[in-house]
Short mmCIF file of C-alpha atoms in Angstrom, two decimals:
data_model
loop_
_atom_site.label_atom_id
_atom_site.label_comp_id
_atom_site.label_asym_id
_atom_site.label_seq_id
_atom_site.Cartn_x
_atom_site.Cartn_y
_atom_site.Cartn_z
CA MET A 1 5.67 44.89 123.66
CA THR A 2 4.81 41.77 124.92
CA ALA A 3 5.98 38.46 122.27
CA VAL A 4 3.14 36.35 121.37
CA VAL A 5 4.69 32.87 120.09
CA LYS A 6 1.92 31.18 117.94
CA HIS A 7 3.36 27.70 118.82
CA VAL A 8 5.75 25.87 121.12
CA THR A 9 8.01 23.69 119.61
CA ARG A 10 7.45 20.32 120.69
CA LYS A 11 8.51 16.38 119.43
CA PRO A 12 5.67 14.18 120.91
CA LEU A 13 7.26 11.96 117.51
CA GLU A 14 10.04 11.45 119.27
CA ALA A 15 8.47 11.14 122.48
CA THR A 16 6.30 8.59 120.97
CA ASN A 17 9.02 6.20 119.72
CA ALA A 18 11.46 6.39 122.47
CA THR A 19 8.39 4.66 124.36
CA ALA A 20 7.84 1.70 121.02
CA GLU A 21 10.75 1.36 121.12
CA GLN A 22 11.42 0.65 125.00
CA ALA A 23 8.84 -1.36 124.89
CA GLN A 24 10.50 -3.86 122.05
CA ALA A 25 13.63 -4.08 123.87
CA ARG A 26 11.84 -5.33 127.22
CA ASN A 27 9.68 -7.39 124.57
CA SER A 28 12.76 -8.74 123.09
CA TYR A 29 14.66 -8.78 126.68
CA LEU A 30 11.29 -11.11 127.64
CA ARG A 31 11.15 -13.09 124.80
CA ALA A 32 14.80 -14.12 125.13
CA ARG A 33 14.46 -14.42 129.14
CA PHE A 34 11.73 -17.11 128.99
CA PRO A 35 12.47 -19.30 124.95
CA ALA A 36 10.01 -21.65 123.85
CA ARG A 37 11.39 -25.70 124.34
CA ALA A 38 12.95 -26.13 121.07
CA GLU A 39 11.54 -29.04 118.78
CA GLU A 40 12.88 -32.53 119.77
CA LEU A 41 14.21 -34.28 116.59
CA TRP A 42 13.87 -38.07 118.58
CA TRP A 43 12.39 -39.22 121.47
CA PRO A 44 11.52 -42.57 123.11
CA TYR A 45 7.82 -43.48 122.07
CA THR A 46 8.70 -41.82 118.09
CA ALA A 47 11.43 -44.20 117.92
CA GLN A 48 9.73 -47.26 119.17
CA PRO A 49 8.82 -50.24 116.39
CA LEU A 50 5.02 -50.39 114.51
CA GLU A 51 3.93 -53.92 117.09
CA GLU A 52 5.58 -52.39 120.47
CA THR A 53 3.42 -49.12 118.86
CA LEU A 54 0.91 -50.59 118.91
CA ARG A 55 0.61 -52.82 121.70
CA ARG A 56 1.81 -49.91 123.81
CA LEU A 57 -1.47 -47.77 122.36
CA THR A 58 -4.05 -50.36 122.03
CA ALA A 59 -3.86 -50.80 126.04
CA PRO A 60 -3.98 -49.24 129.72
CA PRO A 61 -4.33 -46.68 130.10
CA PHE A 62 -5.45 -45.51 125.94
CA ASP A 63 -8.60 -47.89 125.62
CA SER A 64 -11.71 -47.04 126.44
CA ALA A 65 -14.53 -48.39 128.41
CA ALA A 66 -16.87 -48.19 125.85
CA ASN A 67 -16.72 -51.27 123.53
CA GLY A 68 -17.14 -49.57 120.72
CA THR A 69 -14.54 -46.69 121.75
CA ARG A 70 -12.08 -49.24 121.82
CA ALA A 71 -12.11 -50.78 118.83
CA GLY A 72 -12.90 -47.81 117.18
CA ARG A 73 -9.09 -46.56 118.08
CA ARG A 74 -7.91 -49.60 118.08
CA ARG A 75 -8.77 -49.97 114.32
CA GLY A 76 -7.58 -46.54 113.31
CA VAL A 77 -4.00 -46.89 115.29
CA ALA A 78 -3.41 -50.05 113.00
CA LYS A 79 -4.65 -48.12 110.55
CA LEU A 80 -2.49 -44.67 110.55
CA LEU A 81 0.57 -46.73 111.70
CA ARG A 82 0.14 -49.03 108.09
CA TRP A 83 -0.10 -45.85 106.17
CA LEU A 84 2.68 -43.77 108.03
CA SER A 85 5.20 -46.99 107.88
CA SER A 86 4.67 -46.78 103.45
CA LEU A 87 6.07 -43.51 104.24
CA PRO A 88 10.23 -42.37 104.51
CA GLY A 89 11.66 -41.59 107.58
CA ASP A 90 12.80 -43.53 110.71
CA THR A 91 11.02 -42.10 112.87
CA TRP A 92 7.08 -41.70 113.50
CA GLN A 93 7.38 -37.75 114.14
CA GLN A 94 9.68 -38.01 110.87
CA ARG A 95 7.06 -39.84 108.57
CA TRP A 96 4.56 -38.15 110.41
CA ARG A 97 5.99 -34.88 108.35
CA ALA A 98 6.74 -36.81 104.82
CA SER A 99 3.24 -37.56 104.90
CA GLY A 100 2.01 -33.87 104.20
CA ALA A 101 -0.76 -33.87 106.70
CA GLU A 102 0.07 -30.77 107.86
CA ASP A 103 -0.34 -28.68 104.01
CA LEU A 104 -4.13 -29.64 105.20
CA PRO A 105 -6.37 -27.44 107.47
CA GLY A 106 -8.70 -29.33 109.33
CA ALA A 107 -9.85 -32.88 108.76
CA ALA A 108 -8.44 -33.02 105.07
CA TRP A 109 -5.08 -34.60 106.77
CA VAL A 110 -7.90 -37.71 106.85
CA ASP A 111 -7.83 -37.90 103.06
CA LEU A 112 -4.12 -39.20 102.36
CA PRO A 113 -4.50 -41.44 104.52
CA LEU A 114 -7.92 -42.65 103.57
CA ARG A 115 -7.13 -42.84 100.18
CA TRP A 116 -3.50 -44.74 100.19
CA LEU A 117 -5.84 -47.20 102.15
CA ARG A 118 -8.82 -47.32 100.09
CA GLU A 119 -5.62 -47.52 96.74
CA ARG A 120 -4.89 -51.28 98.80
CA GLY A 121 -8.65 -52.01 98.35
CA HIS A 122 -9.41 -51.29 102.08
CA SER A 123 -13.44 -51.44 103.42
CA PRO A 124 -13.85 -47.70 103.64
CA SER A 125 -16.17 -48.57 106.55
CA HIS A 126 -15.41 -46.05 109.53
CA ASP A 127 -12.18 -45.12 108.01
CA ARG A 128 -12.99 -41.71 108.83
CA ASP A 129 -14.19 -41.68 111.92
CA ASP A 130 -10.91 -44.51 112.80
CA LEU A 131 -8.43 -41.76 111.53
CA SER A 132 -9.52 -38.77 113.18
CA SER A 133 -9.68 -41.30 116.75
CA GLY A 134 -6.14 -42.75 115.85
CA LEU A 135 -4.49 -40.08 115.44
CA LEU A 136 -5.82 -38.89 119.48
CA MET A 137 -3.70 -41.68 120.75
CA LEU A 138 -0.90 -40.67 118.61
CA ILE A 139 -0.68 -38.13 119.50
CA CYS A 140 -1.50 -37.98 123.08
CA GLY A 141 0.25 -40.95 123.27
CA ASP A 142 3.32 -38.65 122.08
CA VAL A 143 4.05 -41.06 119.11
CA ILE A 144 4.14 -37.78 116.73
CA ARG A 145 4.09 -34.01 117.78
CA PRO A 146 2.29 -32.16 114.92
CA GLY A 147 3.44 -28.46 114.62
CA LEU A 148 1.12 -25.96 116.76
CA PRO A 149 0.09 -24.16 113.79
CA TRP A 150 -1.58 -26.99 112.00
CA MET A 151 -3.59 -28.55 116.02
CA LEU A 152 -4.44 -24.90 115.54
CA THR A 153 -6.52 -25.03 113.08
CA ARG A 154 -8.86 -28.34 113.99
CA THR A 155 -11.09 -29.24 116.84
CA HIS A 156 -10.00 -31.19 119.83
CA ARG A 157 -13.04 -32.14 121.34
CA TYR A 158 -11.90 -35.34 123.19
CA LEU A 159 -7.87 -33.95 122.82
CA ALA A 160 -7.37 -33.04 127.62
CA SER A 161 -9.87 -35.70 128.84
CA VAL A 162 -7.71 -38.26 126.54
CA MET A 163 -4.11 -36.04 127.87
CA ALA A 164 -6.38 -35.87 131.39
CA LYS A 165 -5.94 -40.08 131.59
CA VAL A 166 -2.68 -41.49 129.97
CA ARG A 167 -0.52 -38.40 129.81
CA ASP A 168 -0.52 -36.59 132.51
CA PRO A 169 -3.68 -37.41 135.54
CA ASP A 170 -2.10 -35.32 138.51
CA GLY A 171 -1.00 -31.92 136.39
CA PHE A 172 -5.25 -31.84 135.17
CA ALA A 173 -6.58 -32.84 138.40
CA ARG A 174 -4.83 -29.82 139.71
CA LEU A 175 -5.99 -27.81 136.53
CA HIS A 176 -9.87 -29.09 137.32
CA GLN A 177 -9.76 -28.85 141.12
CA LEU A 178 -8.37 -24.24 140.29
CA ALA A 179 -11.69 -24.25 137.85
CA GLU A 180 -13.95 -25.33 140.93
CA SER A 181 -12.82 -23.43 142.57
CA GLY A 182 -13.45 -20.68 140.40
CA PRO A 183 -16.77 -18.76 140.22
CA ALA A 184 -18.90 -21.33 137.61
CA SER A 185 -19.62 -18.09 134.95
CA SER A 186 -15.74 -19.16 133.80
CA ARG A 187 -16.28 -23.27 133.84
CA LYS A 188 -16.85 -22.81 129.64
CA ASP A 189 -13.34 -20.83 130.17
CA ALA A 190 -11.83 -23.94 131.91
CA GLN A 191 -12.94 -25.66 129.74
CA ILE A 192 -11.31 -23.39 126.08
CA ALA A 193 -7.94 -22.98 128.93
CA ALA A 194 -7.75 -27.10 128.85
CA THR A 195 -7.48 -27.67 125.66
CA ARG A 196 -5.27 -25.32 124.60
CA ILE A 197 -3.03 -26.89 127.97
CA ALA A 198 -3.69 -29.66 126.07
CA THR A 199 -2.10 -28.60 122.83
CA LEU A 200 0.98 -27.48 123.91
CA LEU A 201 1.69 -31.14 125.69
CA ALA A 202 0.83 -32.75 122.15
CA CYS A 203 3.39 -30.63 120.10
CA LYS A 204 5.84 -29.93 123.05
CA GLY A 205 6.12 -33.33 124.49
CA GLY A 206 6.11 -33.75 129.04
CA GLN A 207 3.20 -33.16 130.84
CA ILE A 208 1.87 -29.67 132.80
CA ARG A 209 4.54 -28.99 134.22
CA ASP A 210 7.04 -28.66 131.98
CA ILE A 211 5.36 -26.59 130.16
CA THR A 212 7.27 -23.25 129.87
CA VAL A 213 6.65 -19.44 129.85
CA GLY A 214 8.35 -19.68 125.66
CA ASP A 215 6.12 -22.64 125.22
CA CYS A 216 2.81 -20.17 126.32
CA VAL A 217 4.51 -16.97 123.99
CA GLU A 218 4.81 -19.76 121.31
CA LEU A 219 1.17 -21.02 121.46
CA VAL A 220 -1.05 -17.12 121.70
CA ASP A 221 2.20 -15.80 118.19
CA ALA A 222 0.67 -19.31 116.45
CA GLN A 223 -2.26 -18.75 117.28
CA ARG A 224 -2.26 -14.58 116.50
CA ARG A 225 -1.42 -16.52 112.39
CA VAL A 226 -4.81 -18.70 112.20
CA HIS A 227 -7.16 -17.36 114.20
CA ALA A 228 -8.97 -14.09 113.54
CA ARG A 229 -10.68 -14.08 116.65
CA GLY A 230 -10.21 -15.32 120.63
CA GLY A 231 -10.16 -12.43 123.15
CA GLN A 232 -8.92 -12.60 126.34
CA LYS A 233 -9.64 -16.63 125.92
CA LYS A 234 -6.29 -16.16 123.78
CA VAL A 235 -4.34 -15.92 126.87
CA ASP A 236 -6.19 -18.02 129.56
CA PHE A 237 -4.46 -20.24 129.84
CA TYR A 238 -1.12 -18.92 130.49
CA LEU A 239 -2.83 -16.69 133.87
CA ARG A 240 -3.52 -21.42 134.74
CA LEU A 241 -0.60 -22.23 134.01
CA ARG A 242 0.78 -19.07 136.50
CA ALA A 243 -1.71 -20.09 139.14
CA LEU A 244 -0.18 -23.68 139.31
CA GLY A 245 3.14 -23.09 139.76
CA ILE A 246 6.10 -23.96 137.48
CA PHE A 247 6.21 -20.95 135.80
CA PRO A 248 9.83 -18.67 137.20
CA GLU A 249 8.43 -15.78 140.36
CA ASP A 250 10.35 -13.60 137.93
CA SER A 251 7.89 -14.46 135.51
CA PRO A 252 5.11 -11.36 134.15
CA ALA A 253 2.17 -11.10 135.39
CA THR A 254 -0.15 -11.63 131.97
CA ILE A 255 1.78 -13.21 128.66
CA ARG A 256 0.66 -9.45 126.88
CA ALA A 257 3.88 -8.30 128.75
CA PHE A 258 5.07 -9.84 125.47
CA GLY A 259 3.78 -8.24 122.88
CA LEU A 260 3.82 -9.05 119.66
CA ALA A 261 6.84 -10.13 118.17
CA LEU A 262 5.28 -10.63 114.59
CA GLY A 263 4.98 -7.75 113.81
CA GLN A 264 2.12 -6.79 111.26
CA LEU A 265 1.09 -10.25 109.20
CA SER A 266 1.08 -10.83 105.47
CA ILE A 267 -1.42 -10.90 103.36
CA GLU A 268 -1.45 -14.06 103.28
CA GLU A 269 -1.14 -14.94 106.75
CA LEU A 270 -4.44 -12.38 107.43
CA VAL A 271 -6.77 -13.84 104.30
CA ASP A 272 -5.98 -18.26 105.96
CA ARG A 273 -7.14 -17.64 109.49
CA TYR A 274 -10.36 -18.36 107.89
CA ARG A 275 -9.18 -21.15 106.44
CA ILE A 276 -10.69 -21.01 102.58
CA GLN A 277 -11.47 -23.94 101.09
CA CYS A 278 -10.89 -23.44 97.11
CA ARG A 279 -7.24 -22.36 97.08
CA PRO A 280 -8.18 -20.20 93.50
CA VAL A 281 -10.41 -17.82 95.06
CA ARG A 282 -8.20 -17.94 98.35
CA ASP A 283 -5.09 -16.72 95.73
CA LEU A 284 -7.74 -14.05 94.57
CA ILE A 285 -8.32 -12.71 97.20
CA VAL A 286 -4.17 -12.54 97.69
CA ASP A 287 -4.03 -11.26 94.72
CA TYR A 288 -6.25 -8.74 94.98
CA LEU A 289 -4.98 -7.03 98.33
CA ARG A 290 -1.74 -7.11 97.63
CA GLU A 291 -3.11 -4.87 94.37
CA ARG A 292 -4.49 -2.33 97.16
CA GLN A 293 -2.21 -2.79 99.51
CA PRO A 294 0.10 0.20 98.67
CA ALA A 295 -3.38 2.62 99.04
CA LEU A 296 -3.94 1.35 102.68
CA ASP A 297 -2.82 1.35 105.95
CA PHE A 298 -2.32 -2.00 108.15
CA ALA A 299 -5.41 -0.85 109.28
CA SER A 300 -7.94 -0.68 106.62
CA LEU A 301 -6.50 -3.67 104.97
CA ASP A 302 -6.46 -5.87 107.94
CA ALA A 303 -11.27 -4.97 107.67
CA VAL A 304 -10.76 -5.62 104.03
CA SER A 305 -9.01 -8.96 104.44
CA ARG A 306 -11.95 -9.99 107.19
CA THR A 307 -14.07 -9.08 104.61
CA LEU A 308 -13.94 -10.70 102.00
CA ALA A 309 -11.83 -13.42 103.48
CA GLY A 310 -14.50 -13.73 106.80
CA LEU A 311 -17.69 -12.52 106.09
CA PHE A 312 -17.83 -12.89 102.48
CA TRP A 313 -16.28 -15.67 101.60
CA ALA A 314 -15.35 -18.27 103.86
CA ARG A 315 -19.27 -18.34 104.76
CA VAL A 316 -20.48 -18.74 101.18
CA GLU A 317 -18.07 -21.64 101.82
CA ALA A 318 -20.63 -22.83 104.57
CA LEU A 319 -23.42 -22.36 102.56
CA ALA A 320 -22.84 -23.51 99.24
CA PRO A 321 -19.91 -26.11 100.46
CA GLY A 322 -17.29 -27.08 96.72
CA ILE A 323 -18.47 -23.34 95.55
CA ASP A 324 -15.84 -22.07 93.18
CA SER A 325 -16.49 -19.76 91.42
CA LEU A 326 -17.51 -15.54 92.01
CA ARG A 327 -20.88 -16.15 90.68
CA LEU A 328 -22.49 -16.91 93.04
CA PRO A 329 -26.24 -18.75 92.46
CA PRO A 330 -29.49 -16.72 93.19
CA THR A 331 -30.02 -18.32 96.73
CA VAL A 332 -27.01 -18.76 98.25
CA ALA A 333 -26.01 -14.69 97.38
CA ARG A 334 -29.84 -14.18 99.47
CA ALA A 335 -29.34 -16.51 101.26
CA TRP A 336 -25.19 -15.32 102.44
CA LYS A 337 -27.06 -11.41 102.89
CA GLU A 338 -29.63 -12.35 105.31
CA ASP A 339 -26.91 -14.39 107.56
CA LEU A 340 -24.43 -10.89 106.97
CA LYS A 341 -27.05 -8.75 108.53
CA VAL A 342 -26.67 -11.03 111.45
CA LYS A 343 -23.99 -11.05 114.80
CA LYS A 344 -23.67 -14.06 116.34
CA ARG A 345 -21.67 -15.27 119.48
CA THR A 346 -21.23 -17.30 122.35
CA VAL A 347 -20.96 -16.06 125.39
CA THR A 348 -21.45 -18.62 129.53
CA GLY A 349 -23.92 -17.87 131.26
CA PRO A 350 -24.10 -18.12 134.78
CA ASP A 351 -25.04 -21.74 135.16
CA GLY A 352 -22.18 -21.62 133.10
CA SER A 353 -23.42 -23.32 129.47
CA SER A 354 -22.40 -21.95 126.51
CA ILE A 355 -25.70 -19.43 125.38
CA GLU A 356 -25.28 -18.26 121.13
CA VAL A 357 -26.68 -14.02 121.32
CA SER A 358 -28.05 -12.08 118.08
CA SER A 359 -27.51 -8.70 116.83
CA PRO A 360 -28.30 -6.94 114.28
CA ARG A 361 -25.15 -6.22 111.98
CA LEU A 362 -25.14 -2.49 112.90
CA ASN A 363 -22.25 -2.60 109.42
CA ALA A 364 -23.33 -4.36 107.27
CA LYS A 365 -23.54 -2.10 104.05
CA ASP A 366 -20.09 -1.25 105.02
CA GLU A 367 -19.42 -4.78 104.93
CA LEU A 368 -21.90 -4.75 101.00
CA MET A 369 -19.86 -1.98 100.18
CA ARG A 370 -16.13 -3.76 100.56
CA VAL A 371 -18.19 -6.36 98.61
CA ARG A 372 -19.38 -4.63 95.58
CA ALA A 373 -16.55 -2.87 95.03
CA PHE A 374 -13.70 -5.79 94.91
CA TYR A 375 -16.28 -7.87 92.45
CA LEU A 376 -16.06 -3.68 90.75
CA ASP A 377 -12.90 -3.39 90.50
CA ILE A 378 -11.81 -7.04 89.45
CA ALA A 379 -14.21 -5.83 86.26
CA GLN A 380 -12.69 -3.14 85.18
CA TRP A 381 -9.08 -4.11 85.68
CA ALA A 382 -10.43 -6.91 83.82
CA ALA A 383 -10.45 -5.43 80.87
CA GLU A 384 -6.15 -4.07 81.69
CA GLU A 385 -5.23 -7.06 82.26
CA PRO A 386 -7.26 -9.85 80.87
CA GLY A 387 -5.84 -12.45 81.03
CA ARG A 388 -5.29 -11.59 85.29
CA TRP A 389 -8.61 -10.87 86.18
CA ALA A 390 -10.67 -11.48 83.57
CA PRO A 391 -11.90 -15.01 84.54
CA TRP A 392 -13.10 -13.65 87.60
CA ALA A 393 -15.75 -11.14 86.40
CA VAL A 394 -19.09 -11.82 86.38
CA PRO A 395 -21.73 -10.37 88.33
CA CYS A 396 -21.77 -8.65 91.46
CA PRO A 397 -24.77 -10.19 93.68
CA ILE A 398 -24.87 -7.06 94.92
CA SER A 399 -27.14 -3.62 93.52
CA ASP A 400 -27.19 -0.35 94.05
CA ASP A 401 -30.89 -0.44 95.77
CA GLU A 402 -29.20 -2.60 98.20
CA ILE A 403 -26.22 -0.59 99.67
CA ARG A 404 -27.34 2.61 99.77
CA LYS A 405 -27.70 3.80 103.49
CA ALA A 406 -30.10 7.12 103.49
CA LYS A 407 -32.26 4.73 106.08
CA GLU A 408 -29.58 3.61 108.08
CA ARG A 409 -28.37 7.72 108.54
CA ARG A 410 -31.49 8.17 109.36
CA ARG A 411 -31.78 5.46 112.18
CA ARG A 412 -28.22 6.90 113.62
CA LYS A 413 -29.66 9.61 113.80
CA ALA A 414 -32.15 8.64 115.51
CA ARG A 415 -30.67 6.88 117.87
CA MET A 416 -27.93 9.75 118.73
CA ASP A 417 -31.33 12.04 119.23
CA GLN A 418 -32.25 9.84 121.28
CA ARG A 419 -29.17 9.33 123.44
CA THR A 420 -29.16 13.58 122.75
CA ARG A 421 -32.96 14.08 125.23
CA ALA A 422 -31.40 10.96 127.99
CA SER A 423 -29.01 12.86 128.74
CA ASP A 424 -30.22 16.00 128.75
CA TYR A 425 -33.05 14.62 131.08
CA PRO A 426 -32.74 12.16 133.45
CA SER A 427 -34.58 10.16 134.36
CA CYS A 428 -35.71 11.26 137.97
CA PRO A 429 -34.74 9.15 140.78
CA PHE A 430 -37.02 9.96 143.51
#
């Protein structure tokens, strides 16, 4: 009789773990082999006195050909230096760190010097724009070096162009020549890469030739903490720097070779990718996700955080600035639901211009169901722990009818049937 073996002993998990361990070991080796530049505590420009710093940042090459821009930069530098001078520290960098500006994402940092100026009777005319222009001069002039995470919360329309003019004209000229040699469709990507590179100079100092492989890895790690999306545009700057020949010959061909040393993001990091303005609501979403975390794997936790923090509350704040309650006004709720139905993305056209493309969001009701579950869970938990959850228990803006999926199931089946018919009866080639 022939013996029949029904199951063959296999150890796929050990093989998988061995591969993962090998990859982690390689990533760790690469990160040790190509470290980022250490943060400097002192450099000449940050230690200059106020008068000398003001004189340098308002003279060529920092001046502008436009009279209005030149005047705004001069006013902004003067106001910022006066504000920083009131803070503790021996250098401008120490005073900047002591200011707490980097605790406020985006453009919110302006409120700190603005409040200080108003308390001293300064006219508020043009102050906000002046301060933004002044900060650009302090950064490009290497007077201060903000942290990478904070810089990534801000838009930098002029950072690359000003950095190219005042810090490293030759380096950015080479970068521009590299972009011109590529296809026109990649010009937008080249602009994004130039801004990323300028951000490294802003935070690390030096010129393009001084950027290290480790600096790029540190930037990508920071982007992962701060940004929810980005794809290839997050790492394209590394390929361009490598093409300039500033990295060692044995540097990896792609920055993806370094892997993700940070591991899984914390709940706070998942939520903070979306820069929620209302702190109590941000904390509520964090608490909610922490309550649900034991029952969810990381992919599911990431999906729920993306829905609640990104697709729901961040968009509600965009529609109703200053809102601080889950009780949405009917007009805001309707506008949010209409906004959720459509996905918008920006693509680069053949001529290099940016085009906004819209398409229906096929899983819109899945997103509505997650938000509805958020409201209903809080209502149920409020009965069990009223002191913690009751202040947030409000009527849900999403009805049962809005999440019924019978119509979507019929549409999905119709699409599947259409694909089946197309594969069974291919079009005639003649």
